[in-house]
Coordinates of C-alpha atoms and ligand atoms in Angstrom, one line a residue:
X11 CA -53.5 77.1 76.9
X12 CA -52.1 74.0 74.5
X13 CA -53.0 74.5 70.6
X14 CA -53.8 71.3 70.2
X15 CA -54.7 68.3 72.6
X16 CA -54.2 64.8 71.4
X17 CA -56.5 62.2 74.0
X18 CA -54.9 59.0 73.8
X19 CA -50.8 58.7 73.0
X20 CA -50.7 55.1 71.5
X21 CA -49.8 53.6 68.1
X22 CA -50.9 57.1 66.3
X23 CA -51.6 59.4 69.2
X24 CA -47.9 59.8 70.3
X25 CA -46.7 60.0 66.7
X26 CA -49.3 62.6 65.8
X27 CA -48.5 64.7 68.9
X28 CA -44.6 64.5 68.6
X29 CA -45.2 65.8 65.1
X30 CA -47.7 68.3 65.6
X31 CA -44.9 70.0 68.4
X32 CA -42.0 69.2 65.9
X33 CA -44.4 71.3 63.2
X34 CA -44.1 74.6 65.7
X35 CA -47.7 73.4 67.7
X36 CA -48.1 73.9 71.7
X37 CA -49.7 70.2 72.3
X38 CA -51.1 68.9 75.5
X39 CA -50.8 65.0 75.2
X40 CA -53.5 63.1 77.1
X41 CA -53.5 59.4 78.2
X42 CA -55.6 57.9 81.1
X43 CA -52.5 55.7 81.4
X44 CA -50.4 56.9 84.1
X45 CA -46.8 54.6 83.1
X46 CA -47.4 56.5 79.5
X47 CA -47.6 59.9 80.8
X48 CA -44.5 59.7 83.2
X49 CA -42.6 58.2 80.3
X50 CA -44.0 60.7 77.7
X51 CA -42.8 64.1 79.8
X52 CA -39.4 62.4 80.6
X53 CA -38.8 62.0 77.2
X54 CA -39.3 58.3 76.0
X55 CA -41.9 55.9 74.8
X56 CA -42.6 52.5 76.0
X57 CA -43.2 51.2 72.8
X58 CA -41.3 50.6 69.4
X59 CA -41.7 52.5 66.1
X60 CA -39.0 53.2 63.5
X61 CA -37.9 57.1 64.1
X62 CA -40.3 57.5 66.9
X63 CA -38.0 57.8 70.2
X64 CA -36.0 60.1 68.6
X65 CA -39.1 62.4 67.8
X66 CA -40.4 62.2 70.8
X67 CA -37.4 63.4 72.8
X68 CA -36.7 66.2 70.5
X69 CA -40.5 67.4 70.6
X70 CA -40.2 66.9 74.5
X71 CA -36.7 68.5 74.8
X72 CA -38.6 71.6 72.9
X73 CA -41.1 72.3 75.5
X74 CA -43.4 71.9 72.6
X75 CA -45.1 68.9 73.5
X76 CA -46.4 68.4 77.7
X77 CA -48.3 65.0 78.8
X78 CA -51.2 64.8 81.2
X79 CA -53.9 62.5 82.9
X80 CA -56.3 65.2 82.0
X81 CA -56.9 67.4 78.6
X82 CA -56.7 71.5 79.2
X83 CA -58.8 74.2 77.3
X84 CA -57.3 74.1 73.7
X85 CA -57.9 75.5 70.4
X86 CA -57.8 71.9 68.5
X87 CA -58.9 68.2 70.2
X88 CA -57.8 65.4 68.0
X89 CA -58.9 62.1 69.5
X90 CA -57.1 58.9 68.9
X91 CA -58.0 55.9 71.1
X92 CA -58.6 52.8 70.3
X93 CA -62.2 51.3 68.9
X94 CA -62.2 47.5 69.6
X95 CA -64.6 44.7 69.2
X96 CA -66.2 42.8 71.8
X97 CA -66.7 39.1 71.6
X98 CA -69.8 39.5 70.0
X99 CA -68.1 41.3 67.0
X100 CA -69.9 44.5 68.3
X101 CA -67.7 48.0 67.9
X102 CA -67.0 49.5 71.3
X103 CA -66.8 53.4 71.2
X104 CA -66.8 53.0 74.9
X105 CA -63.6 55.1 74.9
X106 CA -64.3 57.3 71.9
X107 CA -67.4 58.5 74.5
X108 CA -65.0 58.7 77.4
X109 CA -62.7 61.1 75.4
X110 CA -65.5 63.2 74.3
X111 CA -66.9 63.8 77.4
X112 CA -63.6 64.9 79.1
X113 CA -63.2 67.2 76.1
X114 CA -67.4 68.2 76.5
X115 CA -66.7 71.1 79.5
X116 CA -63.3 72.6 78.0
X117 CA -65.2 73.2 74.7
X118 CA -65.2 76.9 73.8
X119 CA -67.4 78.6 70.4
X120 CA -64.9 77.9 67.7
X121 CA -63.1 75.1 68.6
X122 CA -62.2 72.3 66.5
X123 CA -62.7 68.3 67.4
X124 CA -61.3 66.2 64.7
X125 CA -62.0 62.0 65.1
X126 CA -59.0 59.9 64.2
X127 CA -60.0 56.5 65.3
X128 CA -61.2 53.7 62.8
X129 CA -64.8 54.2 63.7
X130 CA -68.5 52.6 62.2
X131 CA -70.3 55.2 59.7
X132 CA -72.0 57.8 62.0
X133 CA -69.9 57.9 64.9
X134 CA -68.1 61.3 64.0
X135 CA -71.7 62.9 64.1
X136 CA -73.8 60.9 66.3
X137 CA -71.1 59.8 69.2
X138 CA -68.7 62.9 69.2
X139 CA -71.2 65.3 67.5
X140 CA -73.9 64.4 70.4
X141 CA -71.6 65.1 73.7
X142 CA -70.6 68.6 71.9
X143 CA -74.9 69.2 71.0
X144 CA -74.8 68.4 74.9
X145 CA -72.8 71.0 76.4
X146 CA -74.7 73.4 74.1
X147 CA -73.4 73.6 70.8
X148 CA -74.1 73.0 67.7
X149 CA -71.3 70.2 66.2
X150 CA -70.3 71.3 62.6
X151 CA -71.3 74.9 63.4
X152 CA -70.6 76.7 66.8
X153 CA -67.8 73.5 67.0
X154 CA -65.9 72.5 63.9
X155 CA -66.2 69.1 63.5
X156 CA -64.3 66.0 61.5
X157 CA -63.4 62.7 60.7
X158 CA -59.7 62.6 59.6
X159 CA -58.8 58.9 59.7
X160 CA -55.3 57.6 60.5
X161 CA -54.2 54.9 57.7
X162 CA -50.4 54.0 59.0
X163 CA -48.9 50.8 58.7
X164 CA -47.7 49.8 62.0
X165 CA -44.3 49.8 61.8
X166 CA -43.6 52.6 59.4
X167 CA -46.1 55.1 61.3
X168 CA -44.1 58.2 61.7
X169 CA -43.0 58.1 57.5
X170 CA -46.4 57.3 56.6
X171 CA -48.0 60.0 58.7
X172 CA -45.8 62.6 57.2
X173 CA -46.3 60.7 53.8
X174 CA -49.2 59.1 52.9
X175 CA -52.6 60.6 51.8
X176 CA -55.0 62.2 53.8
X177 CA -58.8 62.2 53.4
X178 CA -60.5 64.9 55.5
X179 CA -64.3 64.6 55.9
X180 CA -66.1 67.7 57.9
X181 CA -69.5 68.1 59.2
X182 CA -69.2 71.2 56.8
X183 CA -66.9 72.3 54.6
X184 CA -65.8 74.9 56.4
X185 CA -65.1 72.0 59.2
X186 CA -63.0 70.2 57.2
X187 CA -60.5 73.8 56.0
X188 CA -59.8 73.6 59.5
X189 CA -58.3 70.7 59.4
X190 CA -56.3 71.2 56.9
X191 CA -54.6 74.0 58.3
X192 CA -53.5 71.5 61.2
X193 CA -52.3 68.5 58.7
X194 CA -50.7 70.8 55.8
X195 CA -47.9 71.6 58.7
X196 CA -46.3 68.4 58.8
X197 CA -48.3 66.4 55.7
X198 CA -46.4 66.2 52.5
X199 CA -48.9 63.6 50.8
X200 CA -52.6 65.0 49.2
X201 CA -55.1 66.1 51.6
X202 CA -58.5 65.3 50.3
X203 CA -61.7 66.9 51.3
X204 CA -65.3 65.8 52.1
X205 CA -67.8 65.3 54.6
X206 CA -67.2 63.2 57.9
X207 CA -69.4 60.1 56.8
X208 CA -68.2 59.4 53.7
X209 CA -64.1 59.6 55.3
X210 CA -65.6 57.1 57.9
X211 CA -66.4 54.5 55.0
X212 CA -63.3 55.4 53.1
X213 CA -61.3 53.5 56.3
X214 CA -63.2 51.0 56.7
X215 CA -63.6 50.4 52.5
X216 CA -59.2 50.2 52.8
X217 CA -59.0 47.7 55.3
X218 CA -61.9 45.4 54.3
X219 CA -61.1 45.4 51.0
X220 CA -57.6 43.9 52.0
X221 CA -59.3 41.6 54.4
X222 CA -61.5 40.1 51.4
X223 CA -58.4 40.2 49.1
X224 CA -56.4 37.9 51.5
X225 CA -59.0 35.6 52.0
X226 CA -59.5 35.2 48.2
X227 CA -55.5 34.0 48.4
X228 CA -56.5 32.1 51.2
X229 CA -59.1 30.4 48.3
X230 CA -57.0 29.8 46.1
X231 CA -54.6 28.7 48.3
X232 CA -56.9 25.6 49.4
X233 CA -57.5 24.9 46.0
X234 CA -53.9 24.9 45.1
X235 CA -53.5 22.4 47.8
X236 CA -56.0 20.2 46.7
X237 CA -55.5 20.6 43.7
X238 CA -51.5 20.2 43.4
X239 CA -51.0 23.8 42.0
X240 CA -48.7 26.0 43.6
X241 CA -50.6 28.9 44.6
X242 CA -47.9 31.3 45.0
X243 CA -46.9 30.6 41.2
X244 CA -50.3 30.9 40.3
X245 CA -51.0 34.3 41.7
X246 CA -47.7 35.3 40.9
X247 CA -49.0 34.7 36.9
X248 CA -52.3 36.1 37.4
X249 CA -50.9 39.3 39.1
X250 CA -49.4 40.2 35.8
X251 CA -52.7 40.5 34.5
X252 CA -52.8 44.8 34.6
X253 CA -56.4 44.5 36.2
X254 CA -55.1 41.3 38.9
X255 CA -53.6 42.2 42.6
X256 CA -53.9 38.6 44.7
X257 CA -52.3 39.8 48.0
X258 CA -50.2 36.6 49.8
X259 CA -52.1 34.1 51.1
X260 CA -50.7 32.8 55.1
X261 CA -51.7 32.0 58.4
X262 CA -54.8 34.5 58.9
X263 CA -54.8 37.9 59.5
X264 CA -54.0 39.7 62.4
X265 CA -53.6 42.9 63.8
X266 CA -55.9 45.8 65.4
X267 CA -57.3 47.1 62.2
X268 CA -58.0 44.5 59.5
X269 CA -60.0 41.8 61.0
X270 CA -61.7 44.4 63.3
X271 CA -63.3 46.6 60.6
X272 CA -65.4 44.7 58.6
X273 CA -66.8 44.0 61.4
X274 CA -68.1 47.6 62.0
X275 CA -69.8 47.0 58.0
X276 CA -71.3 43.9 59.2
X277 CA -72.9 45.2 61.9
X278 CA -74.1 48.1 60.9
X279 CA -75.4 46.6 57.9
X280 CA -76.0 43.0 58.4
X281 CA -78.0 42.7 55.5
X282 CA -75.5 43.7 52.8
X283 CA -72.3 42.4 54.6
X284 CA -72.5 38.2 54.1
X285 CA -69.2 38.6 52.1
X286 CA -67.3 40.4 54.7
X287 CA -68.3 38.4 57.2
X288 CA -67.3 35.5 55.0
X289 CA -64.2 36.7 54.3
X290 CA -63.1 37.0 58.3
X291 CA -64.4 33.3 58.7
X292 CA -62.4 32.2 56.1
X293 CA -59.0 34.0 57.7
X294 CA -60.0 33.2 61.1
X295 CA -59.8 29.6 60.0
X296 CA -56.6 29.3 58.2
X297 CA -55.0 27.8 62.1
X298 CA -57.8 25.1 61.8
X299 CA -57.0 24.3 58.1
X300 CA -53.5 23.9 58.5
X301 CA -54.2 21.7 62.0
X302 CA -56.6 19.5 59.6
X303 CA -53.8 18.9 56.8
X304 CA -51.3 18.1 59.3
X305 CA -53.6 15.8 61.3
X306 CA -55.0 14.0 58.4
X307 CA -51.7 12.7 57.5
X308 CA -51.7 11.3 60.6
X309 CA -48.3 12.5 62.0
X310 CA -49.9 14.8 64.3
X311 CA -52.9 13.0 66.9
X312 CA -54.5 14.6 69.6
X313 CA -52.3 14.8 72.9
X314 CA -49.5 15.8 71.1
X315 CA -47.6 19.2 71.1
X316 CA -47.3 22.2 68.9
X317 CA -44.7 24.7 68.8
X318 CA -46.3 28.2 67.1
X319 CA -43.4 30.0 66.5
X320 CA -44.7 33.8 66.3
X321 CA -47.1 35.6 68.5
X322 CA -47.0 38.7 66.8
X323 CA -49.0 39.4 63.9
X324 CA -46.8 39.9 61.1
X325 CA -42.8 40.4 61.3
X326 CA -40.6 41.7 62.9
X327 CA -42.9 44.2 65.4
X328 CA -43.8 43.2 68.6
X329 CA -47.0 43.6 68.5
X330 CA -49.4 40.4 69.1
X331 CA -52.8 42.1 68.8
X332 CA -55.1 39.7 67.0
X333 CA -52.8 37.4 66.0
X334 CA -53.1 34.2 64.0
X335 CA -51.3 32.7 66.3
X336 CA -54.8 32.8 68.6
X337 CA -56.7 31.2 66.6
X338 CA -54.3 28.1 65.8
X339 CA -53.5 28.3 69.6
X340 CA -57.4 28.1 70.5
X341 CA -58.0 25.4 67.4
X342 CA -54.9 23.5 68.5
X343 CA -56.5 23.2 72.1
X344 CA -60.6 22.7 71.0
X345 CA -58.5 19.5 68.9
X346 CA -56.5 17.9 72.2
X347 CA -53.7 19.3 71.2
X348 CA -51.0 20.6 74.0
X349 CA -50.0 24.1 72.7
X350 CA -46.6 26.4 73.3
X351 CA -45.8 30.0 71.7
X352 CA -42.7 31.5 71.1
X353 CA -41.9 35.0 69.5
X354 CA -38.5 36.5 70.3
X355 CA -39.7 40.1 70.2
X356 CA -43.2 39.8 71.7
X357 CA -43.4 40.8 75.8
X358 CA -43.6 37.0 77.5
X359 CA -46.5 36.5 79.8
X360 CA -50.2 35.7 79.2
X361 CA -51.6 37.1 76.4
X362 CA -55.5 36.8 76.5
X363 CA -55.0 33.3 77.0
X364 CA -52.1 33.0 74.7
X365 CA -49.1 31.6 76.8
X366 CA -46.2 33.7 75.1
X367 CA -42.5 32.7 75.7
X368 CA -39.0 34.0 74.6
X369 CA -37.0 30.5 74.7
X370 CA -36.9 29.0 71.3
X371 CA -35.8 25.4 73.2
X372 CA -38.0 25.7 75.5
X373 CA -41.2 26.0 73.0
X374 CA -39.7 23.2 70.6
X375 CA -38.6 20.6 73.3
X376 CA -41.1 17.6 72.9
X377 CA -43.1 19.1 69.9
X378 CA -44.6 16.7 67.6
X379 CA -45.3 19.8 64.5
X380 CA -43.9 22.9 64.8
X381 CA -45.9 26.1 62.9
X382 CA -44.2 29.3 61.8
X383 CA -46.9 31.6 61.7
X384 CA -44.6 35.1 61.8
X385 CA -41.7 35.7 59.3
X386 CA -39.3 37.2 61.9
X387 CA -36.0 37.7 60.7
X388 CA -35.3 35.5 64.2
X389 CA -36.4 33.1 62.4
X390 CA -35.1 33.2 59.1
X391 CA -31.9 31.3 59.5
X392 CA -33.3 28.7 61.8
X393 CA -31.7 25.1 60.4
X394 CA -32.8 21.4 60.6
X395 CA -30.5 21.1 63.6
X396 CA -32.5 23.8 65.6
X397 CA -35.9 22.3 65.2
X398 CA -34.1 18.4 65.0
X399 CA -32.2 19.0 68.5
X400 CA -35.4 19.6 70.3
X401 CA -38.3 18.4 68.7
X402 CA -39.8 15.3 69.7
X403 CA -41.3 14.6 65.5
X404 CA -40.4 15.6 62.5
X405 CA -43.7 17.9 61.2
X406 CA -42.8 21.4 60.0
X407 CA -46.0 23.3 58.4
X408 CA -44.5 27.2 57.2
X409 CA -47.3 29.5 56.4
X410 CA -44.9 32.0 55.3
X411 CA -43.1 30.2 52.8
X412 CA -39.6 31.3 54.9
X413 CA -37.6 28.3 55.6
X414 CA -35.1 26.0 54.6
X415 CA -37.2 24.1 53.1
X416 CA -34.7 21.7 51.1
X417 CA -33.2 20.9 53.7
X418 CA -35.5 20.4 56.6
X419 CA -36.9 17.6 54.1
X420 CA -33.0 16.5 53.6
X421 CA -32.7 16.1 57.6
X422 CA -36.4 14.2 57.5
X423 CA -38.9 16.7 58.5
X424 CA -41.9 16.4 56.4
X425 CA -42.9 20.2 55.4
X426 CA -46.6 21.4 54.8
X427 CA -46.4 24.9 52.9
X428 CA -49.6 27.0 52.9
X429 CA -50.4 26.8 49.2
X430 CA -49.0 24.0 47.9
X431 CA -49.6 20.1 48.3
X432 CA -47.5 18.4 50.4
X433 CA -46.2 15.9 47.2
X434 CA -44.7 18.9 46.1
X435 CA -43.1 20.8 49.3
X436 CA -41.3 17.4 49.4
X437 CA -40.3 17.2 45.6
X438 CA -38.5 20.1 46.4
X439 CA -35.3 18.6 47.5
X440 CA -35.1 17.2 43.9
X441 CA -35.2 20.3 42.1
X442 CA -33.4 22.4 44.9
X443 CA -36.6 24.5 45.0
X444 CA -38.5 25.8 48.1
X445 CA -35.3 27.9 49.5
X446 CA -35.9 30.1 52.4
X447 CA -38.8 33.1 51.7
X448 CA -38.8 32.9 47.8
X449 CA -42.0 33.8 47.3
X450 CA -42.9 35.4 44.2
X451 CA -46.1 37.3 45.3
X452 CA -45.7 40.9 46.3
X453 CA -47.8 40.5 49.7
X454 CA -48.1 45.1 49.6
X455 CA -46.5 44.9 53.3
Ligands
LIG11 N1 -51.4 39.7 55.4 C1 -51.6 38.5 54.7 N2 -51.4 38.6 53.3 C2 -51.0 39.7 52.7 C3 -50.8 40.9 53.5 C4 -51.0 40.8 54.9 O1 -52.0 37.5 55.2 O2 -50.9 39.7 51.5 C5 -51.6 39.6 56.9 C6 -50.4 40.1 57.7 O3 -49.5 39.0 57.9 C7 -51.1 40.5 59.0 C8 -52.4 41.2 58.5 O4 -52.6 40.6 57.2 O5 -51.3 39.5 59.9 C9 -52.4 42.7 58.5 O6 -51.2 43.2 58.1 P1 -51.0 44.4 57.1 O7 -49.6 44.7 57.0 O8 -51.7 44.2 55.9 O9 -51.8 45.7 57.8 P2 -51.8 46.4 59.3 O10 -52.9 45.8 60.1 O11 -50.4 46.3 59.9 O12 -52.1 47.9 58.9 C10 -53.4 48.1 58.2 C11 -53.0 49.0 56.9 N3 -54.2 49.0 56.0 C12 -54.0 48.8 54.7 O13 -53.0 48.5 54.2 C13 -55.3 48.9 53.9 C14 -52.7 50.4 57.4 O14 -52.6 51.3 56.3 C15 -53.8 50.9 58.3 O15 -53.6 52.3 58.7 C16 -53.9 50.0 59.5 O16 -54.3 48.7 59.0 C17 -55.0 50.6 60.4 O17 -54.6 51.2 61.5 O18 -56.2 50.6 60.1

């Protein structure tokens, strides 16, 4: 019989697993996905994460930590799959149920189910708590029961899970010492305690308040452009301000977490949640905005092509999961515009309608405007030359503030910024300003 069985091995399952076994833990992991659980038990993952491989084969090679299509009777359950949105911006704990009910007949008197995934307030108790009531006992009694979310930055998961804060909310305090016990072995940051509802709104609280945050840059960074201010000077000033933390404005927000939460606030309290839902408008426009700037100068008409350079949502992961990029794409379309993707880590291939390729050429060849939306370091050193050689205009827009700019305007290209007017991305070359990626706001990534 495992220790511990973690249902679902992706972004934080398969960490959480690997370093549960590293901790000393017998762990069963569980993953309806067949490729993941061949991969898992010979050792490897099929996805990238900075020290994760390396875990993973070491917590494999120890016998320590076994993969399955199925969980096993176990002491602990932690459940980590993922909580999307439909289209209607509606949260679907379709799999949340799924993994609860396979757990359901294994339960035993005792046991302890602990809820990872970003979930709306209530689900711990009324999704998870109502399959255990089911199969006849009483969840936060007979059952231990909590909500311990994850809060990793993708990219960094396997540091932050050993490092960052914890906040542990049980159906009972004596739910919640449980959990402890099972973070403390590999957790260096503090583990906080309270009750499973209130650790539900602390998640989604973290990730809507930076949703809000970046769409206030997002403001500001529309004002700046009308205005002639440069906003990333501006915020830079009024960040100094002890009280004053603008995060970066950009190209929208993307990812599984940020623009998904608020959404589990807005619906399950539509009456209190017009900001929030303000605040995703406002990011899920950003595509549309910069489309608009470019078009009104009337450089860029409808039948022309853009080149979106960056399909995954920020840099240097390969992770395209809500990205900006699909809502420029679909704005770029709904305004007769022909549309190609590149991203030079991002799997090619159709990506919910996004067309996603790995040649650089091939994307720019014929383009009228090209759009950096992701600050790959692929990208970093591209030159006048690159864009020149293959582009059929001469319309550069960065929302990242990470090229050349200086001398993209030197070779001809007129450059739109995010954040600034377009008089002054061009009255760069004067000054020598506008160099690649020197911006002055500390974006928290
Ligand atoms: N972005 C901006 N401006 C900024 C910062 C970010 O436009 O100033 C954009 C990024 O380019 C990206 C998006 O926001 O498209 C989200 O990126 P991110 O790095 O802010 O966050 P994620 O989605 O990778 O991870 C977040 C983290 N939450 C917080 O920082 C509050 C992480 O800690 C959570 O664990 C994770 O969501 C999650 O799983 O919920």
């Amino acid at each position: 019989m495992a220790e511990i069985c973690v249902m679902g091995l992706g972004y934080v399952g398969l960490p959480t697993a690997s370093l549960l076994a590293t901790a000393g833990f017998d762990v069963l992991g569980v993953d309806v996905n067949p490729v993941v659980v061949e991969s898992l038990n010979k050792g490897r993952t099929i996805f990238k994460e900075a020290g994760l491989s390396t875990m993973v084969a070491a917590a494999c090679h120890s016998g320590n930590l076994v993969a399955a299509l199925e969980p096993a009777p176990s002491d602990t359950f932690i459940i980590c799959v993922p909580t999307p949105i439909s289209d209607e911006k509606k949260a679907d704990l379709s799999l949340v149920e799924q993994a609860s009910r396979a757990i359901g007949p294994l339960l035993r008197h005792g046991n302890l189910v602990i809820l990872e995934s970003t979930s709306p307030i209530g689900t711990t108790r009324n999704v998870v708590g109502e399959v255990i009531r089911e199969h006849g006992f009483e969840p936060g009694m007979d059952v231990h029961v909590c909500y311990c979310p994850e809060r990793v930055l993708p990219g960094n998961t396997v540091a932050e899970l050993v490092n960052n804060d914890r906040v542990i909310g049980g159906m009972s305090p004596d739910c919640a010492k449980r959990a402890v016990e099972i973070y403390q072995r590999f957790a260096q940051g503090e583990l906080t305690l309270t009750n499973d509802l209130t650790a539900e709104m602390v998640k989604l609280a973290e990730n809507t308040y930076r949703d809000v945050n970046i769409a206030l840059a997002n403001v500001f960074a529309r004002v700046a452009e009308d205005a002639g201010i440069d906003v990333w000077e501006a915020i830079s000033y009024a960040n100094h301000h002890p009280r004053v933390d603008v995060l970066s404005p950009g190209p929208g927000v993307g990812g599984h977490c940020i623009p998904v939460d608020p959404w589990f606030l807005v619906e399950s309290f539509p009456a209190h949640a017009e900001l929030l839902a303000k605040a995703r408008q406002i990011n899920d426009g950003q595509g549309e905005r910069m489309l608009e700037r470019m078009m009104e100068s009337g450089d860029l008409v409808s039948g022309d092509k853009v080149a979106i350079l960056g399909a995954a949502y920020k840099a240097d992961i390969d992770d395209p999961r809500e990205s900006p990029a699909a809502h420029l794409s679909a704005a770029a379309k709904a305004k007769g515009l022909e549309v190609a993707v590149h991203d030079p880590l991002v799997e090619p291939g159709d990506w919910h309608g996004l067309m996603i390729s790995n040649d650089l050429d091939d994307c720019l060849g014929g383009a009228t405007a090209a759009v950096l939306v992701t600050n790959h370091k692929e990208y970093r050193s591209l030159s006048a030359k690159n864009f020149g050689d293959r582009m059929k205009g001469r319309l550069i827009y960065d929302s990242r503030k990470w090229l050349n700019h200086a001398a993209l305007r030197r070779a001809g290209f007129k450059v739109f910024e995010v954040g600034r007017s377009l008089d002054q991305t061009q009255a760069d070359v004067e000054v020598g300003m506008g160099t690649a990626g020197e911006s002055n706001v500390d974006s928290g990534t």
